[in-house]
Short mmCIF file of C-alpha atoms and ligand atoms in Angstrom, two decimals:
data_model
loop_
_atom_site.label_atom_id
_atom_site.label_comp_id
_atom_site.label_asym_id
_atom_site.label_seq_id
_atom_site.Cartn_x
_atom_site.Cartn_y
_atom_site.Cartn_z
CA UNK A 18 60.91 33.86 -78.43
CA UNK A 19 57.63 32.44 -76.53
CA UNK A 20 54.59 34.17 -77.84
CA UNK A 21 52.84 35.94 -74.97
CA UNK A 22 49.85 34.25 -73.52
CA UNK A 23 46.62 35.61 -74.91
CA UNK A 24 43.27 36.59 -72.89
CA UNK A 25 40.08 35.74 -73.44
CA UNK A 26 37.17 37.98 -71.81
CA UNK A 27 33.76 36.29 -71.83
CA UNK A 28 30.71 38.70 -71.05
CA UNK A 29 28.07 37.09 -69.43
CA UNK A 30 24.42 39.53 -68.80
CA UNK A 31 22.68 38.46 -65.97
CA UNK A 32 19.35 39.52 -65.08
CA UNK A 33 17.46 37.27 -62.23
CA UNK A 34 19.50 34.43 -62.82
CA UNK A 35 19.77 33.40 -59.07
CA UNK A 36 18.98 29.51 -59.98
CA UNK A 37 21.38 29.48 -63.39
CA UNK A 38 24.30 31.57 -62.60
CA UNK A 39 25.87 28.86 -60.29
CA UNK A 40 25.38 26.07 -62.62
CA UNK A 41 26.87 28.08 -65.43
CA UNK A 42 29.51 29.72 -63.52
CA UNK A 43 30.61 25.89 -62.39
CA UNK A 44 30.42 24.27 -65.78
CA UNK A 45 31.93 27.37 -67.74
CA UNK A 46 34.90 27.32 -65.21
CA UNK A 47 35.62 23.77 -66.06
CA UNK A 48 36.10 24.55 -69.44
CA UNK A 49 38.24 27.83 -68.95
CA UNK A 50 40.78 25.87 -67.05
CA UNK A 51 41.17 23.58 -69.80
CA UNK A 52 42.13 26.64 -72.70
CA UNK A 53 45.84 27.71 -72.68
CA UNK A 54 44.68 31.32 -72.67
CA UNK A 55 44.56 33.24 -69.43
CA UNK A 56 40.70 34.30 -68.94
CA UNK A 57 38.25 36.97 -67.18
CA UNK A 58 34.82 36.49 -66.85
CA UNK A 59 32.99 39.84 -66.63
CA UNK A 60 29.44 39.29 -65.18
CA UNK A 61 27.15 42.29 -65.37
CA UNK A 62 24.27 42.28 -62.96
CA UNK A 63 21.64 44.07 -64.98
CA UNK A 64 19.44 45.38 -62.08
CA UNK A 65 18.29 41.89 -61.04
CA UNK A 66 15.67 41.90 -58.29
CA UNK A 67 16.67 38.37 -56.75
CA UNK A 68 19.88 37.35 -55.22
CA UNK A 69 21.69 37.27 -58.64
CA UNK A 70 24.20 40.15 -57.22
CA UNK A 71 24.74 38.31 -53.83
CA UNK A 72 25.69 35.17 -55.71
CA UNK A 73 27.77 37.52 -58.16
CA UNK A 74 29.74 38.94 -55.32
CA UNK A 75 30.44 36.02 -53.37
CA UNK A 76 31.99 34.13 -56.63
CA UNK A 77 33.96 37.34 -57.02
CA UNK A 78 35.42 36.98 -53.40
CA UNK A 79 36.82 33.46 -54.20
CA UNK A 80 37.73 33.66 -58.03
CA UNK A 81 40.21 36.32 -59.47
CA UNK A 82 39.04 35.82 -62.79
CA UNK A 83 35.81 37.32 -62.47
CA UNK A 84 35.19 41.27 -62.73
CA UNK A 85 31.64 42.27 -61.90
CA UNK A 86 29.37 45.64 -63.05
CA UNK A 87 26.55 45.89 -61.41
CA UNK A 88 24.00 48.67 -62.97
CA UNK A 89 21.94 50.80 -61.13
CA UNK A 90 18.71 49.37 -62.42
CA UNK A 91 17.80 47.14 -65.18
CA UNK A 92 18.91 48.80 -68.59
CA UNK A 93 18.33 45.56 -70.87
CA UNK A 94 20.55 42.77 -71.96
CA UNK A 95 22.10 45.07 -75.12
CA UNK A 96 23.26 47.43 -72.59
CA UNK A 97 24.75 44.91 -70.24
CA UNK A 98 26.40 43.50 -73.36
CA UNK A 99 27.97 46.96 -74.44
CA UNK A 100 28.93 47.71 -70.74
CA UNK A 101 30.68 44.31 -70.64
CA UNK A 102 32.51 44.55 -74.13
CA UNK A 103 33.41 48.03 -73.20
CA UNK A 104 35.25 47.05 -70.00
CA UNK A 105 37.07 43.56 -71.48
CA UNK A 106 40.55 43.62 -71.77
CA UNK A 107 41.18 40.60 -73.80
CA UNK A 108 42.62 39.76 -77.07
CA UNK A 109 39.53 37.48 -77.94
CA UNK A 110 36.43 38.63 -76.52
CA UNK A 111 32.99 36.49 -76.49
CA UNK A 112 29.34 36.81 -75.26
CA UNK A 113 27.69 34.11 -73.38
CA UNK A 114 23.97 33.79 -71.90
CA UNK A 115 23.85 32.46 -67.97
CA UNK A 116 21.07 30.01 -68.89
CA UNK A 117 23.34 27.43 -70.35
CA UNK A 118 21.46 27.80 -74.10
CA UNK A 119 25.33 28.74 -75.33
CA UNK A 120 26.92 25.42 -74.26
CA UNK A 121 30.19 26.36 -72.52
CA UNK A 122 31.56 22.95 -74.30
CA UNK A 123 31.58 24.68 -77.63
CA UNK A 124 34.11 27.41 -76.20
CA UNK A 125 37.33 25.44 -76.90
CA UNK A 126 36.45 24.33 -80.36
CA UNK A 127 35.43 27.78 -81.16
CA UNK A 128 38.45 29.17 -79.76
CA UNK A 129 40.56 26.80 -81.88
CA UNK A 130 38.93 27.96 -85.16
CA UNK A 131 39.52 31.34 -84.17
CA UNK A 132 43.06 31.33 -83.41
CA UNK A 133 44.18 28.84 -86.29
CA UNK A 134 42.21 29.98 -89.21
CA UNK A 135 41.71 33.41 -90.90
CA UNK A 136 38.66 34.24 -89.10
CA UNK A 137 38.04 37.64 -87.17
CA UNK A 138 34.82 36.09 -85.57
CA UNK A 139 33.20 32.53 -84.53
CA UNK A 140 29.65 32.85 -84.16
CA UNK A 141 26.88 30.17 -83.40
CA UNK A 142 23.77 29.41 -84.59
CA UNK A 143 21.07 26.87 -83.51
CA UNK A 144 19.88 24.90 -86.54
CA UNK A 145 17.24 23.26 -84.26
CA UNK A 146 14.31 25.36 -82.05
CA UNK A 147 13.34 22.32 -79.60
CA UNK A 148 11.45 23.54 -76.99
CA UNK A 149 9.95 26.64 -78.37
CA UNK A 150 6.66 27.27 -79.58
CA UNK A 151 5.64 26.63 -83.37
CA UNK A 152 3.88 30.03 -83.13
CA UNK A 153 7.19 32.07 -82.26
CA UNK A 154 9.61 29.77 -84.35
CA UNK A 155 7.47 30.55 -87.31
CA UNK A 156 7.61 34.61 -86.88
CA UNK A 157 11.23 33.96 -85.63
CA UNK A 158 12.09 32.66 -89.44
CA UNK A 159 10.18 35.23 -91.10
CA UNK A 160 11.68 37.76 -89.11
CA UNK A 161 14.89 36.78 -90.71
CA UNK A 162 13.84 36.37 -93.72
CA UNK A 163 12.25 39.74 -93.96
CA UNK A 164 15.43 41.83 -92.17
CA UNK A 165 18.04 39.83 -94.52
CA UNK A 166 16.11 41.21 -97.39
CA UNK A 167 15.52 44.90 -96.45
CA UNK A 168 18.82 45.84 -94.47
CA UNK A 169 22.85 45.68 -94.73
CA UNK A 170 22.87 43.71 -91.34
CA UNK A 171 23.21 40.46 -92.67
CA UNK A 172 21.73 38.34 -90.04
CA UNK A 173 21.91 34.32 -90.17
CA UNK A 174 18.55 32.60 -89.12
CA UNK A 175 18.95 30.91 -85.52
CA UNK A 176 21.98 33.45 -84.92
CA UNK A 177 22.60 33.47 -81.20
CA UNK A 178 24.53 36.55 -79.85
CA UNK A 179 27.09 33.58 -78.34
CA UNK A 180 30.32 34.36 -80.09
CA UNK A 181 34.22 34.90 -79.95
CA UNK A 182 35.73 37.82 -81.82
CA UNK A 183 38.89 39.27 -82.19
CA UNK A 184 40.29 42.62 -80.98
CA UNK A 185 39.86 44.64 -84.60
CA UNK A 186 35.98 43.60 -84.73
CA UNK A 187 35.66 44.23 -80.73
CA UNK A 188 36.84 47.41 -81.10
CA UNK A 189 34.84 48.36 -84.28
CA UNK A 190 31.75 47.22 -82.07
CA UNK A 191 32.43 49.56 -79.56
CA UNK A 192 32.68 52.36 -81.67
CA UNK A 193 29.28 51.79 -82.81
CA UNK A 194 27.53 53.95 -79.81
CA UNK A 195 24.41 53.96 -81.02
CA UNK A 196 21.59 54.30 -78.20
CA UNK A 197 19.27 51.80 -79.83
CA UNK A 198 21.24 48.78 -80.06
CA UNK A 199 20.49 45.69 -81.82
CA UNK A 200 23.79 43.28 -81.61
CA UNK A 201 22.61 41.01 -84.13
CA UNK A 202 22.64 43.30 -86.97
CA UNK A 203 25.72 45.44 -85.61
CA UNK A 204 27.68 41.93 -85.70
CA UNK A 205 26.70 42.01 -89.37
CA UNK A 206 26.84 45.41 -90.05
CA UNK A 207 30.61 45.61 -89.03
CA UNK A 208 31.71 43.05 -91.51
CA UNK A 209 34.75 40.91 -91.01
CA UNK A 210 35.09 37.22 -91.51
CA UNK A 211 32.93 35.19 -89.36
CA UNK A 212 32.61 31.35 -89.32
CA UNK A 213 29.19 30.07 -88.10
CA UNK A 214 29.40 26.92 -85.97
CA UNK A 215 25.95 25.21 -85.57
CA UNK A 216 24.49 23.70 -82.73
CA UNK A 217 21.32 21.85 -81.39
CA UNK A 218 19.38 24.15 -79.22
CA UNK A 219 19.44 23.46 -75.58
CA UNK A 220 17.01 24.63 -73.19
CA UNK A 221 17.61 27.05 -70.38
CA UNK A 222 18.79 24.95 -67.21
CA UNK A 223 16.57 26.84 -64.64
CA UNK A 224 14.70 30.14 -64.37
CA UNK A 225 12.71 31.36 -67.20
CA UNK A 226 13.19 33.71 -70.14
CA UNK A 227 12.87 37.17 -70.09
CA UNK A 228 11.07 37.43 -73.14
CA UNK A 229 7.38 37.65 -73.40
CA UNK A 230 5.92 37.16 -77.00
CA UNK A 231 5.40 40.80 -77.48
CA UNK A 232 8.64 41.87 -76.01
CA UNK A 233 10.06 39.74 -79.17
CA UNK A 234 7.59 41.54 -81.54
CA UNK A 235 9.03 44.42 -80.47
CA UNK A 236 12.51 43.92 -80.86
CA UNK A 237 11.99 42.47 -84.22
CA UNK A 238 10.55 45.96 -85.74
CA UNK A 239 13.24 47.78 -83.26
CA UNK A 240 15.66 45.53 -85.32
CA UNK A 241 13.97 46.46 -88.54
CA UNK A 242 14.09 50.25 -88.12
CA UNK A 243 17.93 50.17 -86.64
CA UNK A 244 18.64 48.99 -89.96
CA UNK A 245 16.75 49.46 -92.67
CA UNK A 246 14.87 52.54 -94.15
CA UNK A 247 12.57 50.22 -95.85
CA UNK A 248 9.53 50.96 -94.11
CA UNK A 249 9.78 54.79 -94.70
CA UNK A 250 10.05 53.67 -98.34
CA UNK A 251 6.52 51.57 -98.02
CA UNK A 252 5.16 54.53 -96.59
CA UNK A 253 6.14 56.57 -99.43
CA UNK A 254 4.96 54.25 -102.04
CA UNK A 255 1.44 53.90 -100.31
CA UNK A 256 1.19 57.49 -100.59
CA UNK A 257 1.74 57.83 -104.11
CA UNK A 258 -0.09 55.03 -104.95
CA UNK A 259 -2.72 56.34 -103.26
CA UNK A 260 -2.79 59.49 -104.84
CA UNK A 261 -2.62 57.91 -108.62
CA UNK A 262 -5.29 55.78 -107.57
CA UNK A 263 -7.60 58.97 -106.37
CA UNK A 264 -6.47 61.03 -109.26
CA UNK A 265 -7.81 58.59 -111.76
CA UNK A 266 -11.12 58.27 -109.65
CA UNK A 267 -11.59 61.98 -109.78
CA UNK A 268 -11.21 61.59 -113.48
CA UNK A 269 -13.53 59.31 -113.90
CA UNK A 270 -16.29 60.77 -111.46
CA UNK A 271 -15.93 64.57 -113.07
CA UNK A 272 -16.34 62.43 -116.55
CA UNK A 273 -19.39 60.78 -115.28
CA UNK A 274 -20.99 64.12 -114.05
CA UNK A 275 -20.35 65.91 -117.05
CA UNK A 276 -21.66 63.26 -119.29
CA UNK A 277 -24.55 61.56 -117.13
CA UNK A 278 -25.22 64.13 -114.91
CA UNK A 279 -24.92 61.17 -112.57
CA UNK A 280 -24.90 62.42 -108.69
CA UNK A 281 -22.56 60.30 -106.84
CA UNK A 282 -24.51 58.04 -104.36
CA UNK A 283 -23.57 55.90 -101.84
CA UNK A 284 -22.80 57.11 -98.34
CA UNK A 285 -21.45 53.30 -97.25
CA UNK A 286 -18.85 53.42 -100.29
CA UNK A 287 -17.54 57.13 -99.51
CA UNK A 288 -17.05 56.08 -95.67
CA UNK A 289 -15.23 52.91 -96.74
CA UNK A 290 -12.91 54.97 -98.63
CA UNK A 291 -12.63 57.63 -96.07
CA UNK A 292 -11.94 55.09 -93.54
CA UNK A 293 -9.39 53.09 -95.67
CA UNK A 294 -7.27 55.80 -96.34
CA UNK A 295 -7.44 57.14 -92.61
CA UNK A 296 -5.98 54.09 -91.98
CA UNK A 297 -3.17 54.21 -94.62
CA UNK A 298 -2.23 57.60 -93.13
CA UNK A 299 -2.07 56.63 -89.39
CA UNK A 300 0.14 53.57 -90.53
CA UNK A 301 2.48 55.70 -92.49
CA UNK A 302 2.50 58.07 -89.63
CA UNK A 303 3.22 55.29 -87.34
CA UNK A 304 6.22 54.39 -89.59
CA UNK A 305 7.52 57.84 -89.42
CA UNK A 306 6.67 58.20 -85.51
CA UNK A 307 8.63 54.96 -84.90
CA UNK A 308 11.87 56.70 -86.90
CA UNK A 309 11.33 60.33 -85.16
CA UNK A 310 11.07 58.46 -81.59
CA UNK A 311 14.56 56.44 -82.03
CA UNK A 312 15.88 59.54 -83.54
CA UNK A 313 14.72 61.47 -80.79
CA UNK A 314 16.62 58.85 -77.85
CA UNK A 315 19.80 59.17 -80.15
CA UNK A 316 19.88 62.96 -79.84
CA UNK A 317 19.35 62.96 -76.19
CA UNK A 318 22.79 60.83 -75.94
CA UNK A 319 21.85 59.48 -72.87
CA UNK A 320 24.04 56.86 -71.35
CA UNK A 321 23.80 53.20 -72.40
CA UNK A 322 24.26 52.28 -68.60
CA UNK A 323 25.32 52.85 -65.38
CA UNK A 324 27.08 51.07 -63.25
CA UNK A 325 26.86 51.70 -59.35
CA UNK A 326 29.07 48.47 -58.07
CA UNK A 327 32.12 46.77 -59.30
CA UNK A 328 34.94 44.79 -57.76
CA UNK A 329 37.63 46.66 -59.93
CA UNK A 330 38.56 50.25 -59.85
CA UNK A 331 39.51 51.16 -63.45
CA UNK A 332 36.48 50.21 -65.02
CA UNK A 333 34.27 52.58 -67.56
CA UNK A 334 30.90 53.14 -65.08
CA UNK A 335 29.02 55.15 -67.54
CA UNK A 336 28.94 55.03 -71.17
N1 LIG B 407 19.19 39.37 -69.78
C1 LIG B 407 19.88 40.77 -69.11
N2 LIG B 407 18.74 41.67 -69.37
C2 LIG B 407 17.54 41.70 -69.58
C3 LIG B 407 17.03 40.51 -69.79
C4 LIG B 407 17.82 39.39 -70.13
O1 LIG B 407 21.19 41.02 -68.91
O2 LIG B 407 16.88 42.73 -69.37
C5 LIG B 407 20.04 38.42 -69.88
C6 LIG B 407 19.69 37.03 -69.41
O3 LIG B 407 20.28 37.12 -67.93
C7 LIG B 407 20.38 35.84 -69.78
C8 LIG B 407 20.39 36.30 -71.29
O4 LIG B 407 20.29 37.88 -71.28
O5 LIG B 407 21.77 35.66 -69.34
C9 LIG B 407 19.37 35.83 -72.36
O6 LIG B 407 18.07 36.17 -71.74
P1 LIG B 407 17.23 34.98 -72.09
O7 LIG B 407 17.52 33.60 -71.48
O8 LIG B 407 15.65 35.27 -70.93
O9 LIG B 407 16.45 35.15 -73.29
P2 LIG B 407 16.38 34.01 -74.41
O10 LIG B 407 17.43 32.98 -74.21
O11 LIG B 407 15.20 33.34 -73.93
O12 LIG B 407 16.38 34.65 -75.82
MG1 LIG B 408 17.87 32.22 -72.75
#
């Protein structure tokens, strides 16, 4: 008996990609056509302000493989990925960026690996960072080191979101419905056997990156807070440490006063201590605030995304 044809779903989040998307579509479709699987291309328009939606609509008119979802505003790449994966029907599901930084030419090899070997997921990591500033690369490396040390989300340095997964892994990712999503961490957290496919960094074909340096820093902090309680431990430790130190300082001052009757002098040193402790307190409050803020957002249970337009009927519009 002939095995039934499997389907591959590729999810592509698009935000202001009017220049890159047509190039991506052309290249990716060439590759899709060489595969033995059926395929669906899920384009998620994340509230683009340029002609991205128009381009997607025109492509979808011509190509039945395209499913598109268009958000009511910009919800961010994580939300777009979640909307895509929730609506993916394939036996294999993958993520790709629209800017050709995830080369479609790698797809056939990745799919072969996934089908023929005992892996649940084939992911990619870039082994070079050409075209990226030195400072940004340095911070990125440090981030991977730290997050791997302090969390159970196992993230490989240079890991991209570009990966293919089998159904069980896809379903487990869908089941993680947290509001503060950090996919790189979620992929690691759910476990499963992943094969890492190394490739040389490719620069985006057109348009510009949506990430500012500040945005990346925030993303890194979010990642750490989403997957680790170590910052809270640091706050507790600092508190305990300061208590012990100040206790001994107190004993020292009392004894000095009792024996020498020496009034404590030095306004400057007192101020330094007050400011120092005040600083640590604010720092620890800040850490706690980060967690409380996240808890607040989770508690509200707001939807991750709102789709206001699509070419298909049976899709999840709000989740
Ligand atoms: N993206 C998105 N919503 C956003 C920002 C980005 O859907 O708010 C998409 C973007 O269109 C692209 C992918 O996420 O397909 C990666 O974005 P970008 O190339 O700017 O990130 P980088 O590759 O520089 O990390
Ligand atoms: Mg990019």
